Amino acid sequence: MFQKDVASFDDMSNLPASLRTDLDRQYTLGRLRQIKRLVSNEGETEKYLFGLSDGNTVESVLMRHDYGSSACVSTQVGCRMGCVFCASSLGGWVRNLTPGEIYDQVLAIRRSTGADVQRVVIMGTGEPLDNLDHTLVFIRNITADYGLGISTRRITLSTCGLVPEIGRLANSGLGVTLAVSLHAPNDDLRNRIVPVNRRYPLAQLIRACGEYTLRTGRRVTFEYALIQGLNDAPGQANALTELLRGLNCHVNLIPVNYVPERGSTPPDPVTVRRFQEVLELKGIPVTVRREMGADINAACGQLRTVASSQRAASSRHRHHRHSRGSEWYR
Ligand code: SAH
């Protein structure tokens, strides 16, 4: 199942026929149904829409780099975090994915492309730490000898900052790379754009990140989506350096990707460069994330639950679910 990607118990030809029949009677071997596959113009990014057994859908992405291929997997159908620039919570939260459904995204991508996936980024739709139990089982399976044997160092989990769960992840002993979606240098702004900050303010979040680096010996990545006129000023870059001072970290700047319903626009390249220079001057390691797959809406923050073509039909339902999702913070 985890390694050979068999389609049915019958394909497990090293098992006695009677056992295979027994397994087939008592269990089901699920597979994701590939509904759509989009390839970006440059050919290095592919986005998939997969159908789950209950009729829900999720999106996943394959990125081909010089150093190997990465799969970007989703952990929930929808999301209840409500970040104001992201497409993933537009339809509200529907349900958690099972560990198998997360794993199957990697298998289905391998099957479809033949790509040897060597890295996994848990950065698709959903908040992995809001589905931590299943995400941990997924990580254990995919890193295991009986699984794909992917090293934990090649797995990056991105969170918007659920503080208690960052502690649990540190205690899990898995030592995956932690990426934290920061996007603002102070509580005032972060409360507005990453609503979970109202529950876990920056001081708590930064402390949890410090503990994560001590516990795991790993450097934390901070993702900072640059939005024109909102969080891209040199003063804000300066405040960011103050916030991160002394932390074993790296900042990844992401000029915000376009989401029609959200309307945020990225700063011009000069503003991005200026922001980057402020961090560099203070000795904070910083890179600008290379945009991949924006032409097929496969870039950061563009993944969603329902395929674009189906969106109009479900917009009323979506609105209802979205308001329910936001109540989580009250
Ligand atoms: N829920 C997790 C996993 C999502 S990862 C998290 O919040 O980290 C997706 C990354 O893309 C996050 O850093 C997210 O904040 C960022 N993102 C969301 N919308 C974006 C957009 N429109 N442009 C660029 N990055 C975006």
CSV table of C-alpha atoms in Angstrom, one decimal, residues 15-323:
chain,number,residue,atom,x,y,z
A,15,LEU,CA,0.0,-13.1,-0.1
A,16,PRO,CA,-1.9,-16.3,-0.1
A,17,ALA,CA,-5.1,-16.1,-2.1
A,18,SER,CA,-7.3,-16.9,0.9
A,19,LEU,CA,-5.8,-14.0,2.9
A,20,ARG,CA,-6.3,-11.6,-0.1
A,21,THR,CA,-10.0,-12.7,-0.2
A,22,ASP,CA,-10.3,-12.1,3.5
A,23,LEU,CA,-8.7,-8.7,3.3
A,24,ASP,CA,-11.0,-7.8,0.5
A,25,ARG,CA,-14.0,-8.8,2.5
A,26,GLN,CA,-13.1,-6.8,5.6
A,27,TYR,CA,-11.3,-3.8,4.3
A,28,THR,CA,-11.3,-1.3,1.5
A,29,LEU,CA,-8.2,0.0,-0.3
A,30,GLY,CA,-9.0,3.5,-1.2
A,31,ARG,CA,-7.4,5.6,-3.9
A,32,LEU,CA,-7.9,9.2,-4.9
A,33,ARG,CA,-9.7,9.8,-8.1
A,34,GLN,CA,-7.8,12.3,-10.4
A,35,ILE,CA,-10.4,14.7,-11.7
A,36,LYS,CA,-8.1,17.3,-13.2
A,37,ARG,CA,-4.5,17.9,-14.0
A,38,LEU,CA,-3.1,21.3,-15.0
A,39,VAL,CA,0.4,21.8,-16.2
A,40,SER,CA,2.0,25.3,-15.9
A,41,ASN,CA,3.4,27.1,-18.9
A,42,GLU,CA,7.0,26.5,-17.9
A,43,GLY,CA,6.1,22.8,-17.3
A,44,GLU,CA,7.7,22.7,-13.9
A,45,THR,CA,4.5,22.9,-11.8
A,46,GLU,CA,1.5,20.7,-12.0
A,47,LYS,CA,-1.8,21.0,-10.1
A,48,TYR,CA,-4.1,18.2,-9.4
A,49,LEU,CA,-7.8,18.1,-8.3
A,50,PHE,CA,-8.5,14.8,-6.5
A,51,GLY,CA,-11.9,13.4,-5.7
A,52,LEU,CA,-12.3,11.8,-2.2
A,53,SER,CA,-14.6,8.8,-1.5
A,54,ASP,CA,-17.3,11.1,0.0
A,55,GLY,CA,-17.5,13.4,-3.0
A,56,ASN,CA,-15.3,16.2,-1.6
A,57,THR,CA,-12.3,17.4,-3.5
A,58,VAL,CA,-8.8,18.6,-2.7
A,59,GLU,CA,-5.9,20.1,-4.6
A,60,SER,CA,-2.3,19.1,-4.6
A,61,VAL,CA,0.8,20.4,-6.4
A,62,LEU,CA,4.0,18.9,-7.9
A,63,MET,CA,7.0,21.1,-8.3
A,64,ARG,CA,10.0,20.0,-10.2
A,65,HIS,CA,13.2,21.7,-9.1
A,66,ASP,CA,16.8,21.1,-10.2
A,67,TYR,CA,17.4,19.3,-7.0
A,68,GLY,CA,14.4,17.0,-7.3
A,69,SER,CA,10.6,17.0,-7.1
A,70,SER,CA,8.4,18.2,-4.2
A,71,ALA,CA,4.8,17.4,-3.6
A,72,CYS,CA,2.6,20.0,-1.8
A,73,VAL,CA,-0.2,18.2,0.0
A,74,SER,CA,-3.4,19.4,1.6
A,75,THR,CA,-4.5,18.3,5.1
A,76,GLN,CA,-8.1,19.5,5.2
A,77,VAL,CA,-11.0,20.0,2.9
A,78,GLY,CA,-11.2,23.8,3.2
A,79,CYS,CA,-9.8,25.7,6.2
A,80,ARG,CA,-11.2,27.6,9.2
A,81,MET,CA,-8.3,29.9,9.7
A,82,GLY,CA,-9.7,32.7,7.6
A,83,CYS,CA,-6.5,34.5,6.5
A,84,VAL,CA,-7.6,37.5,4.5
A,85,PHE,CA,-5.3,36.9,1.4
A,86,CYS,CA,-5.8,33.1,1.0
A,87,ALA,CA,-8.2,31.2,-1.2
A,88,SER,CA,-8.2,28.0,1.0
A,89,SER,CA,-10.7,29.3,3.5
A,90,LEU,CA,-13.1,30.9,1.0
A,91,GLY,CA,-15.4,27.9,1.2
A,92,GLY,CA,-15.1,27.5,5.0
A,93,TRP,CA,-13.9,24.3,6.6
A,94,VAL,CA,-15.5,21.0,5.6
A,95,ARG,CA,-13.5,18.2,7.2
A,96,ASN,CA,-10.1,16.9,8.1
A,97,LEU,CA,-8.4,14.5,5.7
A,98,THR,CA,-7.4,11.1,7.0
A,99,PRO,CA,-3.7,10.1,7.2
A,100,GLY,CA,-4.4,7.9,4.2
A,101,GLU,CA,-5.9,10.7,2.1
A,102,ILE,CA,-2.9,12.9,2.8
A,103,TYR,CA,-0.5,10.0,1.8
A,104,ASP,CA,-2.5,9.1,-1.3
A,105,GLN,CA,-1.9,12.6,-2.7
A,106,VAL,CA,1.8,11.8,-2.9
A,107,LEU,CA,1.1,8.3,-4.4
A,108,ALA,CA,-1.3,9.7,-6.9
A,109,ILE,CA,1.1,12.4,-8.1
A,110,ARG,CA,3.9,9.8,-8.4
A,111,ARG,CA,1.6,7.5,-10.4
A,112,SER,CA,0.4,10.3,-12.7
A,113,THR,CA,3.8,11.8,-13.5
A,114,GLY,CA,6.3,9.1,-12.7
A,115,ALA,CA,8.2,11.7,-10.7
A,116,ASP,CA,10.4,10.5,-7.9
A,117,VAL,CA,9.0,12.7,-5.1
A,118,GLN,CA,11.9,13.4,-2.7
A,119,ARG,CA,10.4,16.3,-0.7
A,120,VAL,CA,7.0,17.0,0.8
A,121,VAL,CA,5.7,20.4,1.8
A,122,ILE,CA,2.6,20.3,3.9
A,123,MET,CA,1.4,23.6,2.6
A,124,GLY,CA,-1.7,22.9,0.6
A,125,THR,CA,-5.3,23.6,1.7
A,126,GLY,CA,-5.9,23.4,5.4
A,127,GLU,CA,-4.1,24.0,8.6
A,128,PRO,CA,-2.0,20.9,9.4
A,129,LEU,CA,-1.8,21.7,13.1
A,130,ASP,CA,-5.6,21.9,13.2
A,131,ASN,CA,-5.5,18.2,12.0
A,132,LEU,CA,-2.3,17.3,13.9
A,133,ASP,CA,-3.1,13.7,14.9
A,134,HIS,CA,-3.7,12.7,11.2
A,135,THR,CA,-0.8,14.8,10.0
A,136,LEU,CA,1.6,13.1,12.5
A,137,VAL,CA,0.5,9.6,11.3
A,138,PHE,CA,1.0,10.7,7.7
A,139,ILE,CA,4.5,11.9,8.5
A,140,ARG,CA,5.4,8.7,10.4
A,141,ASN,CA,4.1,6.6,7.4
A,142,ILE,CA,5.8,8.4,4.6
A,143,THR,CA,9.2,8.6,6.4
A,144,ALA,CA,9.0,4.9,7.5
A,145,ASP,CA,11.0,2.1,5.9
A,146,TYR,CA,7.7,0.5,4.9
A,147,GLY,CA,6.7,3.8,3.3
A,148,LEU,CA,8.6,6.0,0.9
A,149,GLY,CA,11.5,6.5,3.3
A,150,ILE,CA,11.5,10.3,2.9
A,151,SER,CA,13.8,11.9,5.4
A,152,THR,CA,12.0,14.1,8.0
A,153,ARG,CA,14.5,16.8,7.1
A,154,ARG,CA,12.9,16.9,3.6
A,155,ILE,CA,9.4,17.5,5.0
A,156,THR,CA,8.3,21.0,5.7
A,157,LEU,CA,5.1,21.7,7.7
A,158,SER,CA,3.7,25.2,7.4
A,159,THR,CA,1.3,26.6,10.1
A,160,CYS,CA,-0.4,29.9,10.7
A,161,GLY,CA,0.6,29.6,14.3
A,162,LEU,CA,-1.3,27.2,16.6
A,163,VAL,CA,0.9,27.5,19.6
A,164,PRO,CA,0.0,24.4,21.7
A,165,GLU,CA,0.3,22.2,18.6
A,166,ILE,CA,3.7,23.7,17.8
A,167,GLY,CA,4.7,22.3,21.2
A,168,ARG,CA,3.2,19.0,20.4
A,169,LEU,CA,5.0,18.8,17.1
A,170,ALA,CA,8.3,19.6,18.9
A,171,ASN,CA,7.6,16.8,21.4
A,172,SER,CA,6.8,14.3,18.6
A,173,GLY,CA,10.5,13.9,18.1
A,174,LEU,CA,10.0,14.0,14.3
A,175,GLY,CA,12.1,17.0,13.7
A,176,VAL,CA,10.4,18.2,10.5
A,177,THR,CA,11.2,21.6,9.2
A,178,LEU,CA,8.7,24.1,10.6
A,179,ALA,CA,7.5,27.0,8.6
A,180,VAL,CA,5.4,29.7,10.2
A,181,SER,CA,3.1,32.0,8.3
A,182,LEU,CA,4.0,35.3,9.9
A,183,HIS,CA,3.0,38.1,7.4
A,184,ALA,CA,3.0,40.9,10.0
A,185,PRO,CA,5.5,42.3,12.5
A,186,ASN,CA,3.0,43.3,15.2
A,187,ASP,CA,-0.2,42.1,16.8
A,188,ASP,CA,-2.2,45.0,15.6
A,189,LEU,CA,-1.7,44.1,11.9
A,190,ARG,CA,-1.5,40.3,12.4
A,191,ASN,CA,-4.9,40.3,14.2
A,192,ARG,CA,-6.4,41.7,11.1
A,193,ILE,CA,-4.9,39.5,8.4
A,194,VAL,CA,-4.2,36.2,10.3
A,195,PRO,CA,-7.2,36.0,12.6
A,196,VAL,CA,-5.7,33.1,14.7
A,197,ASN,CA,-3.3,35.7,16.1
A,198,ARG,CA,-6.2,36.9,18.3
A,199,ARG,CA,-5.9,33.6,20.1
A,200,TYR,CA,-2.2,33.2,20.0
A,201,PRO,CA,-0.4,36.6,19.9
A,202,LEU,CA,3.1,37.1,18.5
A,203,ALA,CA,4.9,36.9,21.9
A,204,GLN,CA,3.5,33.4,22.5
A,205,LEU,CA,4.2,32.4,18.9
A,206,ILE,CA,7.8,33.5,18.8
A,207,ARG,CA,8.4,31.8,22.1
A,208,ALA,CA,7.0,28.6,20.8
A,209,CYS,CA,9.3,28.9,17.7
A,210,GLY,CA,12.3,29.4,19.9
A,211,GLU,CA,11.5,26.3,21.8
A,212,TYR,CA,11.0,24.4,18.6
A,213,THR,CA,14.5,25.3,17.4
A,214,LEU,CA,16.0,24.3,20.8
A,215,ARG,CA,14.1,21.0,20.9
A,216,THR,CA,14.8,20.0,17.3
A,217,GLY,CA,18.0,21.8,16.4
A,218,ARG,CA,16.3,23.0,13.3
A,219,ARG,CA,16.0,26.5,12.0
A,220,VAL,CA,12.5,27.8,11.7
A,221,THR,CA,11.3,29.4,8.4
A,222,PHE,CA,9.1,32.5,8.6
A,223,GLU,CA,6.8,33.0,5.6
A,224,TYR,CA,6.0,36.7,5.0
A,225,ALA,CA,3.6,37.4,2.1
A,226,LEU,CA,4.2,40.9,0.9
A,227,ILE,CA,1.1,42.8,0.2
A,228,GLN,CA,1.2,46.3,-1.4
A,229,GLY,CA,0.7,49.1,1.1
A,230,LEU,CA,-0.2,46.8,3.9
A,231,ASN,CA,2.9,45.1,5.3
A,232,ASP,CA,5.7,46.1,2.9
A,233,ALA,CA,7.1,49.3,4.4
A,234,PRO,CA,10.8,49.5,5.4
A,235,GLY,CA,9.6,50.4,9.0
A,236,GLN,CA,7.7,47.1,9.1
A,237,ALA,CA,10.8,45.3,7.9
A,238,ASN,CA,12.7,46.9,10.7
A,239,ALA,CA,10.0,45.9,13.2
A,240,LEU,CA,10.3,42.3,11.9
A,241,THR,CA,14.1,42.3,12.5
A,242,GLU,CA,13.4,43.3,16.1
A,243,LEU,CA,10.7,40.6,16.5
A,244,LEU,CA,13.1,37.9,15.2
A,245,ARG,CA,16.3,39.0,16.9
A,246,GLY,CA,18.3,36.2,18.3
A,247,LEU,CA,16.2,33.5,16.8
A,248,ASN,CA,17.6,30.7,14.7
A,249,CYS,CA,15.5,31.4,11.6
A,250,HIS,CA,15.2,32.3,8.0
A,251,VAL,CA,12.7,34.6,6.4
A,252,ASN,CA,11.0,33.7,3.1
A,253,LEU,CA,9.3,36.7,1.4
A,254,ILE,CA,6.4,35.8,-0.9
A,255,PRO,CA,5.1,38.6,-3.1
A,256,VAL,CA,1.4,37.9,-2.6
A,257,ASN,CA,-0.3,35.8,-5.3
A,258,TYR,CA,-3.5,36.9,-6.9
A,259,VAL,CA,-6.7,35.5,-5.5
A,260,PRO,CA,-9.7,37.2,-7.3
A,261,GLU,CA,-12.0,37.2,-4.2
A,262,ARG,CA,-9.3,38.6,-2.0
A,263,GLY,CA,-7.9,41.4,-4.1
A,264,SER,CA,-4.5,41.8,-2.5
A,265,THR,CA,-1.7,43.0,-4.9
A,266,PRO,CA,2.0,42.3,-4.6
A,267,PRO,CA,4.4,45.3,-4.2
A,268,ASP,CA,6.7,46.2,-7.1
A,269,PRO,CA,10.1,44.5,-7.3
A,270,VAL,CA,11.9,47.6,-5.9
A,271,THR,CA,9.8,47.6,-2.7
A,272,VAL,CA,10.4,43.8,-2.3
A,273,ARG,CA,14.1,44.4,-2.7
A,274,ARG,CA,14.1,47.2,-0.2
A,275,PHE,CA,12.3,45.1,2.4
A,276,GLN,CA,14.8,42.3,1.8
A,277,GLU,CA,17.7,44.6,2.3
A,278,VAL,CA,16.5,45.8,5.7
A,279,LEU,CA,16.6,42.2,6.9
A,280,GLU,CA,19.9,41.5,5.3
A,281,LEU,CA,21.5,44.5,6.9
A,282,LYS,CA,20.4,43.2,10.3
A,283,GLY,CA,21.9,39.8,9.5
A,284,ILE,CA,18.6,37.9,9.1
A,285,PRO,CA,18.9,35.2,6.4
A,286,VAL,CA,16.2,36.1,3.8
A,287,THR,CA,15.1,34.8,0.4
A,288,VAL,CA,12.4,35.7,-2.0
A,289,ARG,CA,10.2,32.7,-2.9
A,290,ARG,CA,10.2,31.9,-6.5
A,291,GLU,CA,6.7,32.0,-7.9
A,292,MET,CA,5.7,28.7,-9.4
A,293,GLY,CA,2.5,27.8,-11.1
A,294,ALA,CA,0.6,31.0,-10.8
A,295,ASP,CA,-0.8,30.6,-14.3
A,296,ILE,CA,-2.6,27.5,-13.2
A,297,ASN,CA,-3.6,29.0,-9.8
A,298,ALA,CA,-1.2,26.5,-8.1
A,299,ALA,CA,0.9,29.1,-6.3
A,300,CYS,CA,0.9,29.7,-2.5
A,301,GLY,CA,-2.5,30.7,-1.2
A,302,GLN,CA,-4.3,29.8,-4.5
A,303,LEU,CA,-5.4,26.3,-3.6
A,304,ARG,CA,-9.0,25.8,-2.8
A,305,THR,CA,-11.6,23.2,-2.2
A,306,VAL,CA,-13.9,23.5,-5.2
A,307,ALA,CA,-12.5,23.7,-8.7
A,308,SER,CA,-12.8,27.3,-10.1
A,309,SER,CA,-15.4,26.2,-12.7
A,310,GLN,CA,-17.7,24.8,-10.0
A,311,ARG,CA,-17.4,27.8,-7.7
A,312,ALA,CA,-20.3,29.9,-8.9
A,313,ALA,CA,-22.8,27.1,-8.3
A,314,SER,CA,-21.8,26.7,-4.7
A,315,SER,CA,-21.3,30.3,-3.7
A,316,ARG,CA,-24.4,30.6,-1.4
A,317,HIS,CA,-23.5,27.5,0.5
A,318,ARG,CA,-20.0,28.7,0.7
A,319,HIS,CA,-21.0,32.0,2.3
A,320,HIS,CA,-22.9,30.2,5.0
A,321,ARG,CA,-20.0,27.9,5.8
A,322,HIS,CA,-17.5,30.7,5.8
A,323,SER,CA,-19.4,32.6,8.5
